[in-house]
Tab-separated table of C-alpha atoms and ligand atoms in Angstrom:
chain	number	residue	atom	x	y	z
H	14	MET	CA	4.623	3.861	28.138
H	15	THR	CA	1.769	1.680	26.952
H	16	LYS	CA	2.776	-0.597	24.052
H	17	ILE	CA	0.584	-0.246	20.926
H	18	GLY	CA	0.196	-3.187	18.621
H	19	ILE	CA	-2.004	-4.750	16.013
H	20	LEU	CA	-5.026	-6.475	17.411
H	21	GLY	CA	-6.405	-7.761	14.122
H	22	VAL	CA	-5.915	-7.557	10.304
H	23	GLY	CA	-8.077	-8.070	7.329
H	24	LYS	CA	-7.905	-7.754	3.558
H	25	TYR	CA	-10.155	-7.596	0.588
H	26	LEU	CA	-9.320	-8.282	-3.067
H	27	PRO	CA	-11.891	-7.809	-5.818
H	28	GLU	CA	-12.951	-11.103	-7.531
H	29	ASN	CA	-12.188	-10.025	-11.081
H	30	VAL	CA	-8.648	-11.090	-12.155
H	31	LEU	CA	-6.874	-9.415	-15.043
H	32	THR	CA	-4.027	-11.596	-16.276
H	33	ASN	CA	-1.041	-10.627	-18.499
H	34	ALA	CA	-2.660	-12.812	-21.199
H	35	ASP	CA	-5.743	-10.472	-20.971
H	36	LEU	CA	-3.438	-7.392	-21.424
H	37	GLU	CA	-1.748	-8.951	-24.369
H	38	LYS	CA	-5.160	-8.822	-26.115
H	39	MET	CA	-5.662	-5.136	-25.118
H	40	LEU	CA	-2.182	-3.662	-25.734
H	41	ASP	CA	1.190	-4.083	-27.431
H	42	THR	CA	2.653	-5.978	-24.588
H	43	THR	CA	3.684	-9.517	-23.647
H	44	ASP	CA	3.506	-11.680	-20.574
H	45	GLU	CA	7.279	-12.137	-20.855
H	46	TRP	CA	7.954	-8.391	-20.762
H	47	ILE	CA	5.734	-7.761	-17.771
H	48	VAL	CA	6.955	-10.790	-15.747
H	49	THR	CA	10.667	-10.043	-16.387
H	50	ARG	CA	10.433	-6.265	-15.825
H	51	THR	CA	8.036	-6.265	-12.975
H	52	GLY	CA	7.317	-9.735	-11.461
H	53	ILE	CA	3.555	-9.211	-11.994
H	54	LYS	CA	1.426	-12.093	-13.448
H	55	GLU	CA	-2.037	-10.837	-12.680
H	56	ARG	CA	-3.840	-8.139	-10.702
H	57	ARG	CA	-7.452	-7.642	-9.232
H	58	ILE	CA	-9.800	-5.115	-10.789
H	59	ALA	CA	-12.700	-3.746	-8.763
H	60	ALA	CA	-16.189	-3.817	-10.240
H	61	GLU	CA	-17.479	-0.632	-11.835
H	62	ASN	CA	-19.931	-0.050	-8.985
H	63	GLU	CA	-17.319	-0.925	-6.323
H	64	ALA	CA	-15.680	2.192	-4.842
H	65	THR	CA	-12.656	2.495	-2.573
H	66	SER	CA	-14.827	2.679	0.627
H	67	ASP	CA	-16.628	-0.563	-0.351
H	68	MET	CA	-13.294	-2.472	-0.441
H	69	ALA	CA	-12.126	-0.554	2.820
H	70	VAL	CA	-15.222	-1.566	4.657
H	71	LYS	CA	-14.876	-5.283	3.679
H	72	ALA	CA	-11.225	-5.274	4.896
H	73	ALA	CA	-12.085	-3.364	8.064
H	74	LYS	CA	-14.919	-5.781	9.016
H	75	LEU	CA	-12.457	-8.765	8.794
H	76	ALA	CA	-9.821	-6.809	10.848
H	77	LEU	CA	-12.426	-6.110	13.517
H	78	LYS	CA	-13.606	-9.745	13.477
H	79	ASN	CA	-10.055	-10.995	13.939
H	80	ALA	CA	-9.577	-8.474	16.737
H	81	LYS	CA	-12.821	-9.680	18.304
H	82	LEU	CA	-14.038	-6.186	18.459
H	83	GLU	CA	-17.157	-4.230	17.137
H	84	PRO	CA	-17.264	-1.019	15.220
H	85	GLU	CA	-18.336	0.808	18.334
H	86	ASP	CA	-15.043	-0.175	20.020
H	87	ILE	CA	-13.054	2.010	17.533
H	88	ASP	CA	-12.083	5.513	18.658
H	89	LEU	CA	-10.275	6.672	15.550
H	90	ILE	CA	-10.496	5.911	11.750
H	91	ILE	CA	-7.644	6.624	9.280
H	92	VAL	CA	-7.889	5.719	5.564
H	93	ALA	CA	-4.763	5.846	3.388
H	94	THR	CA	-5.713	6.291	-0.226
H	95	ILE	CA	-4.974	8.236	-3.383
H	96	THR	CA	-8.169	7.012	-4.964
H	97	PRO	CA	-10.843	8.292	-2.491
H	98	ASP	CA	-14.490	7.831	-3.343
H	99	MET	CA	-14.585	11.554	-3.969
H	100	PHE	CA	-12.637	14.720	-2.975
H	101	PHE	CA	-14.756	15.133	0.131
H	102	PRO	CA	-16.326	13.872	2.414
H	103	SER	CA	-13.252	11.831	3.109
H	104	THR	CA	-13.392	8.103	2.450
H	105	ALA	CA	-12.726	7.571	6.209
H	106	CYS	CA	-16.043	9.413	6.906
H	107	VAL	CA	-17.884	7.197	4.314
H	108	VAL	CA	-16.364	4.155	5.995
H	109	GLN	CA	-17.325	5.254	9.528
H	110	GLN	CA	-20.945	5.621	8.325
H	111	LYS	CA	-20.953	2.238	6.522
H	112	LEU	CA	-19.423	0.431	9.426
H	113	GLY	CA	-21.821	2.002	11.861
H	114	ALA	CA	-18.937	3.233	14.022
H	115	ARG	CA	-19.335	5.899	16.617
H	116	LYS	CA	-18.895	9.621	15.711
H	117	VAL	CA	-15.160	9.325	16.214
H	118	PRO	CA	-12.473	11.316	14.340
H	119	ALA	CA	-12.164	10.003	10.804
H	120	PHE	CA	-9.803	11.266	8.090
H	121	ASP	CA	-7.855	10.340	4.944
H	122	ILE	CA	-4.187	10.559	4.390
H	123	SER	CA	-2.741	11.063	0.892
H	124	VAL	CA	0.827	9.712	0.777
H	125	ALA	CA	0.515	7.187	-2.118
H	126	CYS	CA	2.176	3.879	-1.526
H	127	SER	CA	3.567	4.852	1.862
H	128	GLY	CA	0.006	5.163	3.265
H	129	TYR	CA	-0.150	2.121	5.343
H	130	VAL	CA	3.104	2.859	7.127
H	131	TYR	CA	2.114	6.532	7.609
H	132	GLY	CA	-1.317	5.375	8.918
H	133	LEU	CA	0.064	2.887	11.423
H	134	THR	CA	2.568	5.447	12.683
H	135	LEU	CA	-0.070	8.149	13.071
H	136	ALA	CA	-2.465	5.794	14.892
H	137	ASP	CA	0.371	4.588	17.268
H	138	SER	CA	1.181	8.231	18.099
H	139	LEU	CA	-2.456	9.357	18.480
H	140	ILE	CA	-3.297	6.412	20.800
H	141	LYS	CA	-0.134	7.141	22.849
H	142	THR	CA	-0.745	10.866	23.139
H	143	GLY	CA	-4.221	11.750	22.101
H	144	GLY	CA	-6.424	9.758	24.540
H	145	TYR	CA	-7.759	7.308	21.914
H	146	LYS	CA	-7.720	3.587	22.807
H	147	ARG	CA	-8.252	1.713	19.559
H	148	ALA	CA	-7.675	2.840	15.973
H	149	LEU	CA	-8.721	1.421	12.640
H	150	VAL	CA	-6.168	1.947	9.898
H	151	ILE	CA	-7.259	1.016	6.342
H	152	ALA	CA	-5.241	1.277	3.187
H	153	ALA	CA	-7.493	0.989	0.116
H	154	GLU	CA	-7.037	1.798	-3.490
H	155	LYS	CA	-9.036	1.549	-6.718
H	156	LEU	CA	-6.098	2.423	-9.036
H	157	SER	CA	-7.984	0.922	-11.973
H	158	ALA	CA	-10.199	4.099	-11.865
H	159	VAL	CA	-7.220	6.351	-12.475
H	160	THR	CA	-5.289	4.150	-14.917
H	161	ASP	CA	-4.766	4.990	-18.571
H	162	TRP	CA	-5.633	1.627	-20.078
H	163	GLU	CA	-3.956	2.589	-23.332
H	164	GLU	CA	-0.620	3.404	-21.809
H	165	ARG	CA	1.344	0.224	-21.603
H	166	SER	CA	4.131	1.489	-19.346
H	167	THR	CA	1.757	2.121	-16.488
H	168	CYS	CA	-1.473	0.105	-16.887
H	169	VAL	CA	0.307	-3.282	-16.558
H	170	LEU	CA	1.537	-2.324	-13.153
H	171	PHE	CA	-1.505	-1.453	-10.999
H	172	GLY	CA	-4.307	-3.296	-9.249
H	173	ASP	CA	-7.093	-2.744	-6.695
H	174	GLY	CA	-7.519	-3.941	-3.078
H	175	ALA	CA	-7.665	-3.003	0.537
H	176	GLY	CA	-5.970	-4.087	3.773
H	177	ALA	CA	-6.941	-2.984	7.407
H	178	ALA	CA	-5.466	-3.183	10.827
H	179	VAL	CA	-6.991	-2.508	14.304
H	180	LEU	CA	-4.475	-1.005	16.658
H	181	GLY	CA	-4.657	-0.831	20.350
H	182	PRO	CA	-2.779	-1.598	23.686
H	183	VAL	CA	-0.866	-4.902	23.786
H	184	GLU	CA	0.923	-6.743	26.736
H	185	GLU	CA	3.855	-7.739	24.607
H	186	GLY	CA	5.560	-6.601	21.380
H	187	GLY	CA	3.851	-3.888	19.408
H	188	ILE	CA	5.241	-1.014	17.286
H	189	LEU	CA	8.862	-0.369	18.239
H	190	GLY	CA	9.614	2.510	15.952
H	191	ALA	CA	8.990	4.252	12.711
H	192	ALA	CA	10.707	6.576	10.255
H	193	LEU	CA	8.738	8.721	7.833
H	194	GLY	CA	9.904	11.062	5.067
H	195	ALA	CA	9.086	12.965	1.993
H	196	ASP	CA	10.695	14.790	-0.938
H	197	GLY	CA	8.359	17.170	-2.604
H	198	SER	CA	11.048	18.160	-5.204
H	199	LYS	CA	10.514	14.829	-6.971
H	200	GLY	CA	6.716	15.016	-7.063
H	201	ASP	CA	6.666	15.281	-10.836
H	202	LEU	CA	7.864	11.685	-11.176
H	203	LEU	CA	4.539	10.260	-10.155
H	204	GLN	CA	1.319	12.299	-10.325
H	205	LEU	CA	-2.241	12.504	-11.350
H	206	PRO	CA	-2.212	16.075	-12.848
H	207	ALA	CA	-5.876	17.149	-13.256
H	208	GLY	CA	-8.989	17.459	-11.258
H	209	GLY	CA	-7.568	19.670	-8.419
H	210	SER	CA	-7.399	23.401	-8.017
H	211	ARG	CA	-4.342	23.662	-10.252
H	212	MET	CA	-5.981	22.075	-13.223
H	213	PRO	CA	-9.734	21.730	-12.620
H	214	ALA	CA	-11.564	19.034	-14.672
H	215	SER	CA	-12.490	20.230	-18.184
H	216	ILE	CA	-13.210	18.660	-21.532
H	217	LYS	CA	-9.462	19.328	-22.377
H	218	THR	CA	-8.176	17.524	-19.318
H	219	VAL	CA	-10.415	14.496	-20.114
H	220	GLU	CA	-9.342	14.486	-23.696
H	221	ASN	CA	-5.701	14.624	-22.686
H	222	LYS	CA	-6.150	11.884	-20.106
H	223	LEU	CA	-4.881	14.024	-17.370
H	224	HIS	CA	-7.046	12.323	-14.809
H	225	THR	CA	-4.859	9.201	-14.995
H	226	ILE	CA	-1.458	8.300	-13.393
H	227	LYS	CA	1.544	9.723	-15.048
H	228	MET	CA	4.848	8.110	-14.027
H	229	GLU	CA	8.479	8.400	-15.049
H	230	GLY	CA	9.097	4.737	-14.142
H	231	ASN	CA	12.705	4.363	-14.884
H	232	VAL	CA	13.762	7.477	-12.929
H	233	LEU	CA	11.618	6.405	-10.019
H	234	PHE	CA	13.185	2.996	-10.190
H	235	LYS	CA	16.615	4.430	-9.484
H	236	HIS	CA	15.437	6.417	-6.475
H	237	ALA	CA	13.273	3.471	-5.112
H	238	VAL	CA	15.993	1.134	-3.910
H	239	LYS	CA	17.955	3.810	-2.150
H	240	ILE	CA	14.875	5.406	-0.524
H	241	MET	CA	13.666	2.084	0.802
H	242	ALA	CA	17.139	1.037	2.049
H	243	ASP	CA	17.641	4.410	3.696
H	244	ALA	CA	14.230	4.267	5.338
H	245	ALA	CA	14.939	0.755	6.672
H	246	LEU	CA	18.239	2.071	8.203
H	247	ALA	CA	16.480	5.080	9.651
H	248	VAL	CA	14.147	2.911	11.749
H	249	THR	CA	16.473	-0.056	12.545
H	250	GLU	CA	19.628	1.828	13.543
H	251	PRO	CA	18.115	3.712	16.541
H	252	LEU	CA	16.590	0.447	17.690
H	253	GLY	CA	19.985	-1.280	17.476
H	254	LEU	CA	18.727	-3.729	14.863
H	255	LYS	CA	20.716	-5.265	11.964
H	256	GLY	CA	19.325	-7.043	8.805
H	257	ASP	CA	19.798	-10.430	10.572
H	258	ASP	CA	17.457	-9.309	13.423
H	259	ILE	CA	14.601	-8.799	11.004
H	260	ASP	CA	12.511	-11.910	10.614
H	261	LEU	CA	10.406	-10.694	7.704
H	262	ILE	CA	10.380	-7.675	5.449
H	263	ILE	CA	6.970	-6.538	4.142
H	264	PRO	CA	7.835	-4.220	1.269
H	265	HIS	CA	5.668	-2.040	-0.838
H	266	GLN	CA	5.194	-4.256	-3.878
H	267	ALA	CA	6.154	-1.938	-6.759
H	268	ASN	CA	8.571	-4.060	-8.765
H	269	ILE	CA	10.235	-7.391	-8.085
H	270	ARG	CA	13.586	-6.070	-9.277
H	271	ILE	CA	13.448	-3.121	-6.822
H	272	LEU	CA	12.678	-5.648	-3.977
H	273	LYS	CA	15.506	-7.949	-4.785
H	274	ALA	CA	17.891	-5.007	-5.037
H	275	LEU	CA	16.683	-3.889	-1.584
H	276	ALA	CA	17.237	-7.273	0.014
H	277	LYS	CA	20.746	-7.267	-1.531
H	278	ARG	CA	21.473	-3.862	-0.182
H	279	MET	CA	20.254	-4.840	3.265
H	280	GLY	CA	22.295	-8.027	3.156
H	281	VAL	CA	19.275	-10.359	3.667
H	282	ASP	CA	18.265	-13.456	1.712
H	283	PRO	CA	15.245	-12.428	-0.408
H	284	GLU	CA	13.942	-16.014	-0.449
H	285	LYS	CA	13.733	-16.191	3.389
H	286	LYS	CA	13.205	-12.617	4.470
H	287	LEU	CA	11.160	-10.773	1.770
H	288	TYR	CA	7.258	-11.263	1.689
H	289	LEU	CA	6.274	-11.084	-1.997
H	290	ASN	CA	2.787	-11.172	-3.478
H	291	ILE	CA	3.429	-8.766	-6.438
H	292	GLU	CA	2.857	-11.694	-8.771
H	293	LYS	CA	-0.778	-11.997	-7.819
H	294	TYR	CA	-1.834	-8.373	-7.180
H	295	GLY	CA	0.593	-5.948	-8.904
H	296	ASN	CA	1.095	-2.596	-7.295
H	297	MET	CA	-1.981	-1.551	-5.176
H	298	SER	CA	-0.263	1.592	-3.831
H	299	ALA	CA	-1.081	2.034	-0.137
H	300	ALA	CA	-3.059	-1.271	-0.081
H	301	SER	CA	0.033	-3.289	-1.219
H	302	SER	CA	1.902	-3.448	2.047
H	303	ALA	CA	-1.402	-3.689	4.043
H	304	VAL	CA	-2.528	-6.707	2.030
H	305	ALA	CA	0.959	-8.282	2.142
H	306	PHE	CA	1.183	-7.795	5.950
H	307	THR	CA	-2.323	-9.269	6.345
H	308	GLU	CA	-1.437	-12.345	4.090
H	309	ALA	CA	1.670	-12.929	6.049
H	310	VAL	CA	-0.182	-13.005	9.358
H	311	GLU	CA	-3.003	-15.200	7.870
H	312	SER	CA	-0.654	-17.755	6.403
H	313	GLY	CA	1.442	-18.058	9.626
H	314	ARG	CA	4.555	-16.617	7.989
H	315	ILE	CA	4.594	-14.047	10.822
H	316	LYS	CA	4.966	-15.829	14.210
H	317	LYS	CA	4.761	-14.645	17.736
H	318	GLY	CA	7.883	-12.700	18.732
H	319	ASP	CA	8.926	-12.048	15.151
H	320	ILE	CA	10.468	-8.698	14.338
H	321	ILE	CA	8.790	-7.318	11.143
H	322	LEU	CA	9.920	-4.456	8.991
H	323	ILE	CA	7.178	-2.764	6.828
H	324	ASP	CA	9.024	-0.545	4.221
H	325	ALA	CA	7.279	1.545	1.511
H	326	PHE	CA	7.912	4.444	-0.839
H	327	GLY	CA	5.656	6.170	-3.327
H	328	GLY	CA	4.456	9.339	-4.981
H	329	GLY	CA	5.247	12.589	-3.336
H	330	LEU	CA	7.753	11.259	-3.041
H	331	THR	CA	7.004	9.746	0.366
H	332	TRP	CA	8.591	6.875	2.292
H	333	GLY	CA	8.089	5.126	5.584
H	334	ALA	CA	9.530	2.224	7.485
H	335	LEU	CA	8.087	0.687	10.644
H	336	ILE	CA	9.259	-2.047	13.011
H	337	ILE	CA	6.690	-4.165	14.810
H	338	LYS	CA	7.264	-7.069	17.105
H	339	TRP	CA	4.464	-9.578	16.672
U	414	ACO	N1	5.132	-3.949	-22.648
U	414	ACO	C1	6.095	-3.934	-23.532
U	414	ACO	N2	7.025	-2.968	-23.604
U	414	ACO	C2	6.917	-1.960	-22.765
U	414	ACO	C3	5.878	-1.956	-21.810
U	414	ACO	C4	4.963	-2.948	-21.749
U	414	ACO	N3	3.964	-3.019	-20.808
U	414	ACO	N4	6.047	-0.855	-21.097
U	414	ACO	C5	7.089	-0.174	-21.540
U	414	ACO	N5	7.615	-0.847	-22.622
U	414	ACO	C6	8.781	-0.543	-23.419
U	414	ACO	C7	9.070	0.942	-23.463
U	414	ACO	O1	8.316	1.569	-24.419
U	414	ACO	C8	10.524	0.979	-23.755
U	414	ACO	O2	10.698	0.878	-25.126
U	414	ACO	P1	11.803	1.584	-25.993
U	414	ACO	O3	13.185	1.107	-25.397
U	414	ACO	O4	11.579	1.109	-27.378
U	414	ACO	O5	11.584	3.029	-25.713
U	414	ACO	C9	11.073	-0.255	-23.074
U	414	ACO	O6	9.942	-1.117	-22.759
U	414	ACO	C10	11.781	-0.013	-21.748
U	414	ACO	O7	11.049	0.980	-20.969
U	414	ACO	P2	11.437	1.408	-19.589
U	414	ACO	O8	10.422	2.284	-19.040
U	414	ACO	O9	12.835	1.925	-19.622
U	414	ACO	O10	11.390	0.008	-18.781
U	414	ACO	P3	11.913	-0.336	-17.315
U	414	ACO	O11	12.840	-1.526	-17.423
U	414	ACO	O12	12.325	0.924	-16.610
U	414	ACO	O13	10.567	-0.862	-16.656
U	414	ACO	C11	8.874	-0.077	-15.045
U	414	ACO	C12	9.496	0.019	-16.519
U	414	ACO	C13	8.462	-1.472	-14.944
U	414	ACO	C14	7.753	0.896	-14.948
U	414	ACO	C15	10.030	0.206	-14.056
U	414	ACO	O14	10.594	1.449	-14.409
U	414	ACO	C16	9.456	0.449	-12.641
U	414	ACO	O15	9.070	-0.490	-12.031
U	414	ACO	N6	9.689	1.628	-12.132
U	414	ACO	C17	9.329	1.894	-10.704
U	414	ACO	C18	7.830	2.061	-10.537
U	414	ACO	C19	7.519	2.453	-9.186
U	414	ACO	O16	8.139	1.998	-8.251
U	414	ACO	N7	6.639	3.382	-8.942
U	414	ACO	C20	6.436	3.939	-7.576
U	414	ACO	C21	5.422	3.339	-6.901
U	414	ACO	S1	3.761	3.495	-7.601
U	414	ACO	C22	2.828	4.553	-6.671
U	414	ACO	O17	3.277	5.310	-5.778
U	414	ACO	C23	1.310	4.621	-7.011
C-alpha cells in the first residue's frame, strides 16, 4: 500500500504575548503559581479582528511552501478546531476560499485537543482509500475568544495559534499507525455549555458566562496521564515498538506535570524524548501538538528516519496517538 507522510509543515502564532506578569495585574494569581502548577510562562493572544481561519490560512500557506506545493495541488482540507469562525460555514470552507484552493472537500472536526491527531489519521485514511492524493490538515484555535478572563483557574492556561501539515504519498517513512478514542461519559469535565441547540444564546447565557470554557481541571488531570499513556500503548504495541524505539514524543501541551508523569509512565527520559513548548504558548487545544510538531521539524529536533509519537487528549473526552517515521 502507498505510504502517506507529511510533505510540509507550517505554524502561525499571533504577535501579542500575554505574560504571567500581565495576568498578575488582571487577576489574583502569581507567576510562581502558574509556572509551578502548569509550566506556562506566557501565551499568544490573537488580535480582536483575527479569527481562527486567518491563523489557519497563515499556517497553511507556510506548510504548502515547505511542501513546494500550491493551493490547487490540494485535494482535501480538514480543519481541527473548537473555536471555528462561526457555526457554519465550516472554517475549512472559509480556509478553502481564502487560500484559493480548488472546490475540494473541506470540513471541520471538533475533538478539542486531539484534533491534530484525528485530522492526520483521517487524512491518511482518506488518501489511502478515498482517491485523494494530497490533504491539508490544519489545527487552529482562538481560545482567547471563549475564555472567561475573570476565572483564574482556566484563563491562565490557554493561548491562540495554528499549525498545519500537507500530507501525501512518500517514498520512505510516513504514518505507521494511529489509535483514536473517545469517552462521552466524561464530557462534563470540559465544555463550553451555551450557544448550541441545548442552550441557545440568550441574555442569561451571556450574563452567566456560559459561552466560555468550563473545566474541572483537577479531575481531568487525573484522567489525562492514564489516557495519554494508554493511547501511546494502543498505537505502539501493534507496531512492536517500545518506549526506547521512540525518538521523540510530541504531546498535547496541557500541563508540564501531566507530561512529565506521562514520560515516567512510558519509561522515557523527559529531557531527551519529550518535546515541550508549553512555557511559550500555553494550551492551544488542537493547535498545541500541531505547533509543537512543526517547531520540532523546523528546529531540526526531528531527523530523517526518526520515529515520532504524537499523543493528545482533550475535551469530549477524546484522545489520539499516532506514529510517524520521518
Ligand atoms: N492562581 C492562583 N491560584 C489558583 C489559580 C491561579 N491561576 N487557579 C486556581 N487556583 C487555586 C484554586 O482556587 C485552589 O485554591 P483553594 O485550594 O483555596 O481552593 C488551588 O489553587 C488549587 O486548585 P486546583 O484546581 O486543585 O489546582 P491544580 O493543582 O489541580 O491545578 C490545573 C489546576 C492547572 C488546571 C490542573 O488541574 C490541570 O492542568 N488540569 C488538567 C487540565 C487539562 O489537561 N485540560 C484538558 C485539556 S484542555 C482542552 O481540551 C481545551
